[in-house]
Amino acid sequence: MTAVSGWWDEFFWGSLVVVELFFVALMMTILFGLIGAGAKLSNNRIAKSIASGYTIVFRGTPEILVLLLFYFGSAIALTTIAQIFDPEVKFVDFPPFWAGSFAIALIIGSYATETFRGAFLGVDPGQIEAARALGVSSFKTFIYVRIPAMWRIALPPFGNHMLSLVKDTALVAIIGLEETLFVAEQAIAYTAKPFTMYIVVGAIYLGFSTIITLTVMGLERYANRHLEVAR
Amino acid sequence: MSFDIELILDSIPKMLMGIGLTFELLFLSLALGTVLGIFLLILRISGRWYLAAPTMVYIYIFRGTPILVQIFIIYYGLPQLEFVRDSIFWPILREPFGCAIVALSLNSGAYLSEIFRGGVLGVDRGLKEAAAALGISVRQRFIYITSPIAIRLCLPAYSNDTVSLMKSTALASTITLLDMMGIARTIVAETYAPYEVFISLMVIYLIITWVIQRTFAWIEKRMSRHVRREA
Amino acid sequence: MYEERHDMSKVDRELMIELENVDKFFGSFQALKGVNLTVGKGEKVVVCGPSGSGKSTLIRCINRLEQHNNGKIVVNGHELTDAVKDIDVVRREVGMVFQSFNLFPHLSVIDNLMLAPKLVRKTPKAENREIAMRLLERVKIPDQADKWPIQLSGGQQQRVAIARALCMNPKIILFDEPTSALDPEMISEVLDVMIDLAREGMTMICVSHEMGFARSVADNVVFMDEGEIVESGPPGTFFDNPKNDRTKLFLEQILTH
């Protein structure tokens, strides 16, 4: 293990990048998921078909393919646009962090769309009726009654999406993001100990998975605290 | 950015040459993963802690770390260990194909065992009790009552997992294998045309996904004859 | 007179089931408290009582679907212990009919009946089928043999369940609220089968709310409350002259509707 000793610093910074990536992608995932679910639940035929297309495409395509498509695709798009302004430009690199988080968010967002849609449909309509009958406005009912109820149902499957999200961040190393796998590769070049280094990366991700799992368990218990008292 | 139809028509046959490898990876890993999954399930529900506990640890590790990292550990990492190089498995583990199969099988075995476990737990307790009350032994109960019902219950999740496994086969391209993804990446590297190549590849993967889902839907329909009420 | 015919203390009884001081705990909750009960050959016992009184737990301990914590249970000469061999032997001779029928959904009606004899007694196929068809006739639904359970009504399913238990040629049958999950119009078709069984001399323990059935068929009615047997006796004494206040209260509640 002494081979690793010089590298803890680097791994630490790499892990921070993973954390950043996770949260940025998570925000976008929730956004895409809510928009997708909204579109699928709406009465608008066009919105529904676009949302359906979205979920079909991103649930059926390998993540690495989506990632590469977005990274190279956006680089090309950016380069073309830049060349309009300055013909000298050869290649503009799209920051892998943003390409990666966007791509992952699109992928996990497609799963979240289905989860949120199911959760919205699972809300007891009686509760909604009761709130409206009491005179609570449509908007307030949505925020204070519908969303808390929906969240309770969505939480367990959404926890799984978050686990997938954190694991997918490893793929972003393929497009050059300097996170843990990248650090590992450097470490290997110096120490020629690939097994050790990749195990360290695995352990780091296992740590993240554990944190997420525990957090979700805690959130689930919090969301269902009103049910436990009934015993 | 032009949309080069010629390039698409040229690339598709090239990428389809990799489809054999993609399917090999998929079917072999699925078969091995299923066997492993059943084995792990039996250990898990054996009731003996010294069998169940290591199994749970195994599942936890393989579901908690990214599959890319698992592939790297097996392909890049294992050669570091002398006892691996000296073992009888070395011819398999030396080759990228062998490593990919090992990684994908070990990974999918972990996920599948949880899916099978879900199916087994979903079997109505009353049915198991009725069988027990008739004097049917534990082993016979598992074979004749629990398994048939559990298999039908698992099918949707098994179908999803097969799709996931198919998507994971694309990661084999990161360890030099020329499956469809691998070929696509080389074409893009030469032509700088990510949109045409990757989007057409996306379509191919979507078709495969559709085929997988239709197949399982058909199987599920056939297995559910006794669940639907006939007129 | 009921009392003379069914006076337990005078007749020489061949004991099929003996429970001696049986306790059962679920965690810290005590479901059975010092239960004593004997059932002789050919006797019909009806167990009644409010929800949660331990009636189901009691009969489930007899075929060891639940394991008792203290006391002794002897079934057909076998004492119930942790030895697995004993359990299967006992279960072959004790049949059980469940409230929710529990027919195997993936097997046809006739396959439901034939499964246990095939697996447990290794009965040859032709003989197995013949016995199964005979029993289906006995419960009056031979024409449903090749249907899936889900295609049958509740009353029919329960009759199939009784036939399934009978296929193993048990010496004792346990009934756990067999009619409680049935629509009212189907209750009598199941009770009729049970009455036939009783008349033919089967030893039966039945947890039920069907007091009419108890009155006409039972040799012994047992009232349980909070894990204890509060009172028991032949139906005549039990219904017309209950001794315990709790019994009286219970009878008042269920008989006035």
Coordinates of N, CA and C in Angstrom, one line a residue, chain C residues 15-194:
Chain C
L15 N -56.3 -40.6 21.4 CA -55.9 -39.2 21.2 C -55.1 -38.9 19.9
M16 N -55.6 -38.0 19.1 CA -54.9 -37.7 17.9 C -54.0 -36.5 18.1
I17 N -54.5 -35.6 18.9 CA -53.7 -34.3 19.1 C -53.7 -34.0 20.6
E18 N -52.5 -33.8 21.2 CA -52.4 -33.3 22.5 C -51.6 -32.1 22.6
L19 N -52.2 -31.0 23.2 CA -51.4 -29.8 23.5 C -51.3 -29.7 25.0
E20 N -50.1 -29.6 25.5 CA -49.9 -29.5 27.0 C -49.1 -28.3 27.3
N21 N -49.8 -27.3 28.0 CA -49.1 -26.1 28.4 C -48.3 -25.4 27.4
V22 N -48.9 -25.2 26.2 CA -48.2 -24.6 25.1 C -48.2 -23.1 25.2
D23 N -47.0 -22.5 25.0 CA -46.8 -21.1 24.9 C -46.3 -20.7 23.5
K24 N -46.6 -19.6 23.0 CA -46.0 -19.2 21.7 C -45.8 -17.7 21.8
F25 N -44.6 -17.2 21.5 CA -44.3 -15.8 21.5 C -43.9 -15.3 20.1
F26 N -44.4 -14.1 19.8 CA -43.9 -13.5 18.6 C -43.1 -12.3 19.1
G27 N -41.8 -12.4 19.2 CA -41.0 -11.3 19.8 C -41.5 -11.3 21.3
S28 N -41.9 -10.1 21.7 CA -42.3 -10.0 23.1 C -43.8 -10.2 23.3
F29 N -44.5 -10.4 22.2 CA -46.0 -10.6 22.3 C -46.3 -12.1 22.5
Q30 N -47.1 -12.4 23.5 CA -47.4 -13.8 23.7 C -48.7 -14.1 23.1
A31 N -48.7 -15.0 22.1 CA -49.9 -15.3 21.3 C -50.6 -16.5 21.9
L32 N -49.9 -17.4 22.6 CA -50.6 -18.5 23.2 C -50.0 -18.6 24.7
K33 N -51.0 -18.7 25.6 CA -50.6 -18.8 27.0 C -51.1 -20.1 27.7
G34 N -50.1 -21.0 27.9 CA -50.4 -22.2 28.6 C -51.6 -22.9 28.1
V35 N -51.7 -23.2 26.8 CA -52.8 -23.8 26.2 C -52.8 -25.3 26.4
N36 N -53.9 -25.9 26.8 CA -54.1 -27.3 27.0 C -55.3 -27.7 26.2
L37 N -55.1 -28.8 25.4 CA -56.2 -29.2 24.5 C -56.0 -30.6 24.1
T38 N -57.0 -31.5 24.1 CA -56.9 -32.8 23.5 C -58.0 -33.0 22.5
V39 N -57.6 -33.7 21.4 CA -58.6 -34.0 20.4 C -58.5 -35.5 20.1
G40 N -59.6 -36.2 20.2 CA -59.7 -37.6 20.0 C -60.0 -37.9 18.6
K41 N -59.8 -39.2 18.2 CA -60.1 -39.6 16.9 C -61.5 -39.4 16.5
G42 N -61.7 -38.9 15.3 CA -63.1 -38.7 14.8 C -63.8 -37.5 15.4
E43 N -63.1 -36.7 16.3 CA -63.8 -35.6 17.0 C -63.7 -34.4 16.1
K44 N -64.7 -33.5 16.2 CA -64.7 -32.2 15.5 C -64.6 -31.1 16.6
V45 N -63.6 -30.3 16.5 CA -63.4 -29.2 17.4 C -63.6 -27.9 16.6
V46 N -64.4 -27.0 17.1 CA -64.5 -25.7 16.5 C -63.9 -24.7 17.5
V47 N -63.0 -23.9 17.0 CA -62.3 -22.9 17.8 C -62.8 -21.5 17.4
C48 N -63.3 -20.7 18.4 CA -63.8 -19.4 18.0 C -63.2 -18.4 19.0
G49 N -63.4 -17.1 18.7 CA -62.9 -16.1 19.6 C -62.6 -14.8 18.8
P50 N -62.4 -13.7 19.4 CA -62.2 -12.4 18.7 C -60.8 -12.4 18.0
S51 N -60.6 -11.4 17.1 CA -59.4 -11.3 16.4 C -58.2 -11.2 17.3
G52 N -57.1 -11.9 16.9 CA -55.9 -11.7 17.7 C -55.9 -12.6 18.9
S53 N -56.9 -13.5 19.1 CA -57.0 -14.3 20.3 C -56.1 -15.5 20.2
G54 N -55.5 -15.8 19.1 CA -54.5 -16.9 19.0 C -55.1 -18.1 18.3
K55 N -56.3 -18.0 17.8 CA -56.9 -19.2 17.2 C -56.1 -19.8 16.1
S56 N -55.7 -18.9 15.1 CA -54.9 -19.3 14.0 C -53.6 -19.8 14.4
T57 N -53.0 -19.1 15.3 CA -51.7 -19.5 15.8 C -51.7 -20.9 16.4
L58 N -52.8 -21.2 17.1 CA -53.0 -22.5 17.7 C -52.9 -23.6 16.7
I59 N -53.8 -23.5 15.6 CA -53.8 -24.6 14.7 C -52.5 -24.6 13.8
R60 N -51.9 -23.5 13.6 CA -50.7 -23.4 12.8 C -49.5 -24.1 13.6
C61 N -49.6 -24.1 14.9 CA -48.6 -24.8 15.7 C -48.8 -26.3 15.6
I62 N -50.0 -26.8 15.3 CA -50.2 -28.2 15.2 C -49.5 -28.8 14.0
N63 N -49.5 -28.1 12.8 CA -48.7 -28.6 11.7 C -47.4 -27.9 11.6
R64 N -47.0 -27.2 12.6 CA -45.7 -26.6 12.8 C -45.4 -25.5 11.7
L65 N -46.4 -24.9 11.2 CA -46.2 -23.7 10.4 C -45.7 -22.6 11.3
E66 N -46.1 -22.7 12.6 CA -45.5 -21.9 13.7 C -44.8 -22.8 14.7
Q67 N -43.7 -22.4 15.3 CA -43.1 -23.3 16.2 C -43.4 -22.8 17.6
H68 N -43.9 -23.7 18.5 CA -44.2 -23.3 19.8 C -43.0 -23.2 20.6
N69 N -43.0 -22.3 21.6 CA -41.8 -22.0 22.4 C -41.7 -22.9 23.7
N70 N -42.9 -23.1 24.3 CA -42.9 -23.9 25.6 C -44.0 -24.9 25.5
G71 N -43.8 -26.0 26.3 CA -44.9 -27.0 26.3 C -44.7 -28.1 25.3
K72 N -45.7 -29.0 25.2 CA -45.5 -30.2 24.4 C -46.7 -30.3 23.5
I73 N -46.4 -30.6 22.2 CA -47.5 -30.9 21.3 C -47.2 -32.3 20.7
V74 N -48.2 -33.1 20.8 CA -48.1 -34.5 20.2 C -49.2 -34.7 19.2
V75 N -48.8 -35.0 17.9 CA -49.8 -35.1 16.9 C -49.7 -36.6 16.3
N76 N -50.8 -37.3 16.5 CA -50.8 -38.7 15.9 C -49.6 -39.5 16.4
G77 N -49.3 -39.3 17.7 CA -48.2 -40.1 18.2 C -46.8 -39.5 18.1
H78 N -46.7 -38.5 17.2 CA -45.4 -37.8 17.0 C -45.3 -36.6 17.8
E79 N -44.2 -36.4 18.6 CA -44.0 -35.1 19.3 C -43.4 -34.1 18.4
L80 N -43.9 -32.9 18.4 CA -43.3 -31.9 17.5 C -42.1 -31.3 18.1
T81 N -41.0 -31.5 17.4 CA -39.7 -31.0 17.8 C -39.0 -30.3 16.7
D82 N -37.7 -29.9 16.9 CA -37.0 -29.3 15.8 C -36.6 -30.2 14.7
A83 N -36.7 -31.5 14.9 CA -36.2 -32.5 13.9 C -37.0 -32.4 12.7
V84 N -36.4 -32.1 11.6 CA -37.1 -31.9 10.3 C -37.8 -33.1 9.8
K85 N -37.2 -34.2 10.0 CA -37.9 -35.5 9.6 C -39.3 -35.6 10.1
D86 N -39.4 -35.3 11.4 CA -40.7 -35.5 12.1 C -41.7 -34.6 11.5
I87 N -41.3 -33.4 11.2 CA -42.3 -32.4 10.7 C -42.9 -32.9 9.4
D88 N -42.1 -33.4 8.4 CA -42.7 -33.8 7.2 C -43.6 -35.0 7.4
V89 N -43.2 -35.9 8.3 CA -44.0 -37.1 8.5 C -45.4 -36.6 9.1
V90 N -45.4 -35.7 10.0 CA -46.6 -35.2 10.6 C -47.5 -34.5 9.5
R91 N -46.8 -33.7 8.7 CA -47.6 -32.9 7.7 C -48.3 -33.8 6.7
R92 N -47.7 -35.0 6.5 CA -48.4 -35.9 5.5 C -49.7 -36.4 6.1
E93 N -49.8 -36.4 7.4 CA -51.0 -37.0 8.0 C -52.0 -35.9 8.4
V94 N -51.5 -34.7 8.4 CA -52.4 -33.5 8.8 C -52.6 -32.6 7.6
G95 N -53.9 -32.5 7.2 CA -54.1 -31.6 6.1 C -54.5 -30.2 6.6
M96 N -54.4 -29.2 5.7 CA -54.8 -27.9 6.1 C -55.5 -27.1 5.0
V97 N -56.5 -26.4 5.4 CA -57.3 -25.6 4.4 C -57.2 -24.2 4.9
F98 N -56.8 -23.3 4.0 CA -56.5 -21.9 4.4 C -57.6 -20.9 4.1
Q99 N -57.6 -19.8 4.8 CA -58.6 -18.8 4.5 C -58.5 -18.3 3.1
S100 N -57.3 -18.1 2.6 CA -57.2 -17.6 1.2 C -56.9 -18.6 0.2
F101 N -57.3 -19.9 0.5 CA -57.3 -21.0 -0.4 C -55.8 -21.4 -0.8
N102 N -55.0 -20.5 -1.2 CA -53.6 -20.8 -1.6 C -53.5 -21.9 -2.6
L103 N -54.3 -21.9 -3.6 CA -54.1 -22.9 -4.7 C -52.9 -22.4 -5.5
F104 N -52.2 -23.4 -6.1 CA -51.0 -23.0 -6.8 C -51.4 -22.4 -8.2
P105 N -51.2 -21.1 -8.4 CA -51.8 -20.5 -9.6 C -51.2 -21.0 -10.9
H106 N -50.0 -21.5 -10.9 CA -49.4 -21.9 -12.2 C -49.7 -23.4 -12.5
L107 N -50.5 -24.1 -11.7 CA -50.9 -25.4 -12.0 C -52.4 -25.5 -12.2
S108 N -52.8 -26.4 -13.1 CA -54.3 -26.6 -13.3 C -54.9 -27.2 -12.0
V109 N -56.2 -27.2 -11.9 CA -56.9 -27.8 -10.7 C -56.4 -29.2 -10.4
I110 N -56.4 -30.0 -11.5 CA -56.1 -31.4 -11.2 C -54.6 -31.6 -10.9
D111 N -53.7 -30.7 -11.5 CA -52.3 -30.7 -11.1 C -52.1 -30.3 -9.7
N112 N -52.9 -29.3 -9.2 CA -52.9 -28.9 -7.8 C -53.0 -30.1 -6.9
L113 N -54.0 -30.9 -7.3 CA -54.3 -32.1 -6.4 C -53.2 -33.1 -6.5
M114 N -52.6 -33.3 -7.7 CA -51.7 -34.4 -7.9 C -50.3 -34.1 -7.4
L115 N -50.0 -32.8 -7.2 CA -48.6 -32.5 -6.9 C -48.0 -33.2 -5.7
A116 N -48.7 -33.0 -4.6 CA -48.1 -33.5 -3.3 C -48.0 -35.1 -3.3
P117 N -49.1 -35.8 -3.8 CA -48.9 -37.3 -3.8 C -47.7 -37.7 -4.7
K118 N -47.6 -36.9 -5.8 CA -46.5 -37.3 -6.7 C -45.1 -37.1 -6.0
L119 N -45.0 -35.9 -5.4 CA -43.7 -35.6 -4.8 C -43.4 -36.3 -3.5
V120 N -44.4 -36.4 -2.7 CA -44.2 -36.9 -1.3 C -44.3 -38.4 -1.2
R121 N -45.4 -38.9 -1.9 CA -45.6 -40.4 -1.8 C -45.2 -41.1 -3.0
K122 N -44.7 -40.4 -4.0 CA -44.3 -40.9 -5.3 C -45.4 -41.8 -5.9
T123 N -46.6 -41.4 -5.8 CA -47.7 -42.1 -6.3 C -47.6 -42.2 -7.9
P124 N -47.8 -43.3 -8.5 CA -47.7 -43.4 -9.9 C -48.9 -42.6 -10.6
K125 N -48.6 -42.1 -11.8 CA -49.4 -41.1 -12.4 C -50.9 -41.5 -12.5
A126 N -51.1 -42.7 -13.1 CA -52.5 -43.1 -13.3 C -53.3 -43.2 -12.0
E127 N -52.7 -43.8 -11.0 CA -53.4 -44.0 -9.8 C -53.7 -42.6 -9.1
N128 N -52.7 -41.7 -9.3 CA -52.7 -40.4 -8.7 C -53.9 -39.6 -9.3
R129 N -54.0 -39.7 -10.7 CA -55.1 -39.0 -11.4 C -56.5 -39.6 -11.0
E130 N -56.5 -40.9 -10.8 CA -57.8 -41.5 -10.5 C -58.3 -41.0 -9.1
I131 N -57.4 -41.0 -8.2 CA -57.7 -40.5 -6.8 C -58.2 -39.1 -6.9
A132 N -57.4 -38.3 -7.6 CA -57.7 -36.8 -7.7 C -59.1 -36.6 -8.3
M133 N -59.4 -37.3 -9.4 CA -60.7 -37.2 -10.0 C -61.8 -37.6 -9.1
R134 N -61.6 -38.7 -8.4 CA -62.6 -39.1 -7.4 C -62.9 -38.0 -6.4
L135 N -61.8 -37.4 -5.9 CA -62.0 -36.4 -4.9 C -62.7 -35.2 -5.5
L136 N -62.4 -34.8 -6.7 CA -63.0 -33.7 -7.3 C -64.5 -34.0 -7.4
E137 N -64.9 -35.2 -7.7 CA -66.3 -35.6 -7.7 C -66.9 -35.5 -6.4
R138 N -66.1 -35.8 -5.4 CA -66.7 -35.8 -4.0 C -67.0 -34.3 -3.6
V139 N -66.1 -33.4 -4.1 CA -66.4 -32.0 -3.8 C -67.3 -31.3 -4.8
K140 N -67.8 -32.2 -5.8 CA -68.8 -31.8 -6.7 C -68.3 -30.9 -7.8
I141 N -67.1 -30.9 -8.2 CA -66.6 -30.1 -9.4 C -65.7 -30.8 -10.3
P142 N -66.0 -32.0 -10.7 CA -65.1 -32.8 -11.6 C -64.9 -32.1 -12.9
D143 N -65.8 -31.3 -13.4 CA -65.7 -30.7 -14.7 C -64.7 -29.6 -14.7
Q144 N -64.2 -29.2 -13.6 CA -63.2 -28.1 -13.6 C -61.8 -28.5 -13.6
A145 N -61.6 -29.8 -13.7 CA -60.3 -30.4 -13.5 C -59.1 -29.7 -14.3
D146 N -59.4 -29.3 -15.5 CA -58.3 -28.8 -16.3 C -58.2 -27.3 -16.4
K147 N -59.0 -26.6 -15.5 CA -59.0 -25.2 -15.5 C -57.9 -24.6 -14.6
W148 N -57.6 -23.4 -14.9 CA -56.7 -22.7 -13.9 C -57.5 -22.2 -12.7
P149 N -56.8 -22.2 -11.5 CA -57.5 -21.8 -10.3 C -58.2 -20.5 -10.5
I150 N -57.6 -19.5 -11.2 CA -58.1 -18.2 -11.3 C -59.4 -18.2 -12.1
Q151 N -59.7 -19.2 -12.8 CA -61.0 -19.3 -13.6 C -62.2 -19.7 -12.7
L152 N -61.9 -20.1 -11.5 CA -62.9 -20.7 -10.6 C -63.4 -19.6 -9.6
S153 N -64.7 -19.8 -9.1 CA -65.1 -18.9 -8.1 C -64.5 -19.2 -6.8
G154 N -64.6 -18.3 -5.8 CA -64.0 -18.5 -4.5 C -64.5 -19.8 -3.9
G155 N -65.8 -20.0 -3.9 CA -66.3 -21.3 -3.3 C -65.7 -22.5 -4.0
Q156 N -65.6 -22.5 -5.3 CA -65.0 -23.6 -6.0 C -63.6 -23.8 -5.7
Q157 N -62.9 -22.7 -5.6 CA -61.4 -22.8 -5.2 C -61.2 -23.4 -3.9
Q158 N -62.1 -23.0 -2.9 CA -61.9 -23.6 -1.6 C -62.2 -25.1 -1.6
R159 N -63.2 -25.5 -2.4 CA -63.5 -26.9 -2.5 C -62.4 -27.7 -3.1
V160 N -61.7 -27.0 -4.1 CA -60.5 -27.7 -4.6 C -59.5 -27.8 -3.6
A161 N -59.3 -26.7 -2.7 CA -58.3 -26.8 -1.7 C -58.6 -27.9 -0.7
I162 N -59.9 -28.2 -0.4 CA -60.2 -29.3 0.5 C -59.9 -30.6 -0.2
A163 N -60.2 -30.7 -1.5 CA -59.9 -31.9 -2.2 C -58.4 -32.1 -2.2
R164 N -57.6 -31.0 -2.4 CA -56.2 -31.2 -2.4 C -55.6 -31.7 -1.1
A165 N -56.2 -31.2 0.0 CA -55.8 -31.7 1.3 C -56.1 -33.2 1.4
L166 N -57.3 -33.6 0.9 CA -57.8 -35.0 1.0 C -56.9 -35.9 0.2
C167 N -56.3 -35.4 -0.9 CA -55.5 -36.3 -1.7 C -54.4 -37.0 -1.0
M168 N -53.9 -36.4 0.1 CA -52.8 -37.0 0.8 C -53.4 -37.9 1.9
N169 N -54.7 -38.2 1.9 CA -55.3 -39.1 2.8 C -54.9 -38.8 4.3
P170 N -55.2 -37.6 4.7 CA -54.8 -37.2 6.1 C -55.7 -37.9 7.1
K171 N -55.1 -38.0 8.3 CA -56.0 -38.5 9.4 C -56.7 -37.3 10.1
I172 N -56.1 -36.1 10.0 CA -56.7 -34.9 10.6 C -56.7 -33.8 9.6
I173 N -57.8 -33.0 9.6 CA -57.7 -31.8 8.8 C -57.9 -30.5 9.6
L174 N -57.0 -29.6 9.4 CA -57.1 -28.3 10.1 C -57.8 -27.3 9.1
F175 N -58.7 -26.5 9.6 CA -59.4 -25.5 8.8 C -59.1 -24.1 9.4
D176 N -58.5 -23.2 8.7 CA -58.2 -21.9 9.3 C -59.1 -20.9 8.6
E177 N -60.3 -20.7 9.3 CA -61.3 -19.7 8.8 C -61.6 -20.0 7.3
P178 N -62.0 -21.2 7.0 CA -62.2 -21.5 5.6 C -63.2 -20.7 4.8
T179 N -64.2 -20.1 5.5 CA -65.2 -19.4 4.8 C -65.1 -17.9 4.9
S180 N -64.2 -17.4 5.7 CA -64.1 -16.0 6.0 C -63.9 -15.1 4.8
A181 N -63.2 -15.7 3.7 CA -62.9 -14.9 2.6 C -63.9 -15.1 1.4
L182 N -65.0 -15.7 1.7 CA -65.9 -16.1 0.7 C -67.1 -15.1 0.7
D183 N -67.6 -14.8 -0.5 CA -68.9 -14.1 -0.6 C -70.0 -15.0 0.1
P184 N -71.0 -14.3 0.7 CA -72.0 -15.1 1.5 C -72.6 -16.2 0.7
E185 N -72.9 -16.0 -0.5 CA -73.7 -17.1 -1.2 C -72.9 -18.3 -1.5
M186 N -71.5 -18.2 -1.3 CA -70.7 -19.4 -1.6 C -70.4 -20.2 -0.3
I187 N -70.7 -19.6 0.9 CA -70.3 -20.2 2.1 C -70.9 -21.6 2.3
S188 N -72.2 -21.7 1.9 CA -72.8 -23.0 2.2 C -72.3 -24.1 1.4
E189 N -71.8 -23.9 0.1 CA -71.3 -25.0 -0.7 C -70.1 -25.5 0.0
V190 N -69.3 -24.7 0.6 CA -68.1 -25.2 1.3 C -68.4 -25.9 2.6
L191 N -69.3 -25.3 3.4 CA -69.8 -25.9 4.6 C -70.4 -27.3 4.4
D192 N -71.1 -27.4 3.3 CA -71.7 -28.7 3.0 C -70.6 -29.8 2.8
V193 N -69.5 -29.4 2.1 CA -68.4 -30.4 2.0 C -67.8 -30.7 3.3
M194 N -67.7 -29.7 4.2 CA -67.1 -29.9 5.5 C -68.0 -30.8 6.3

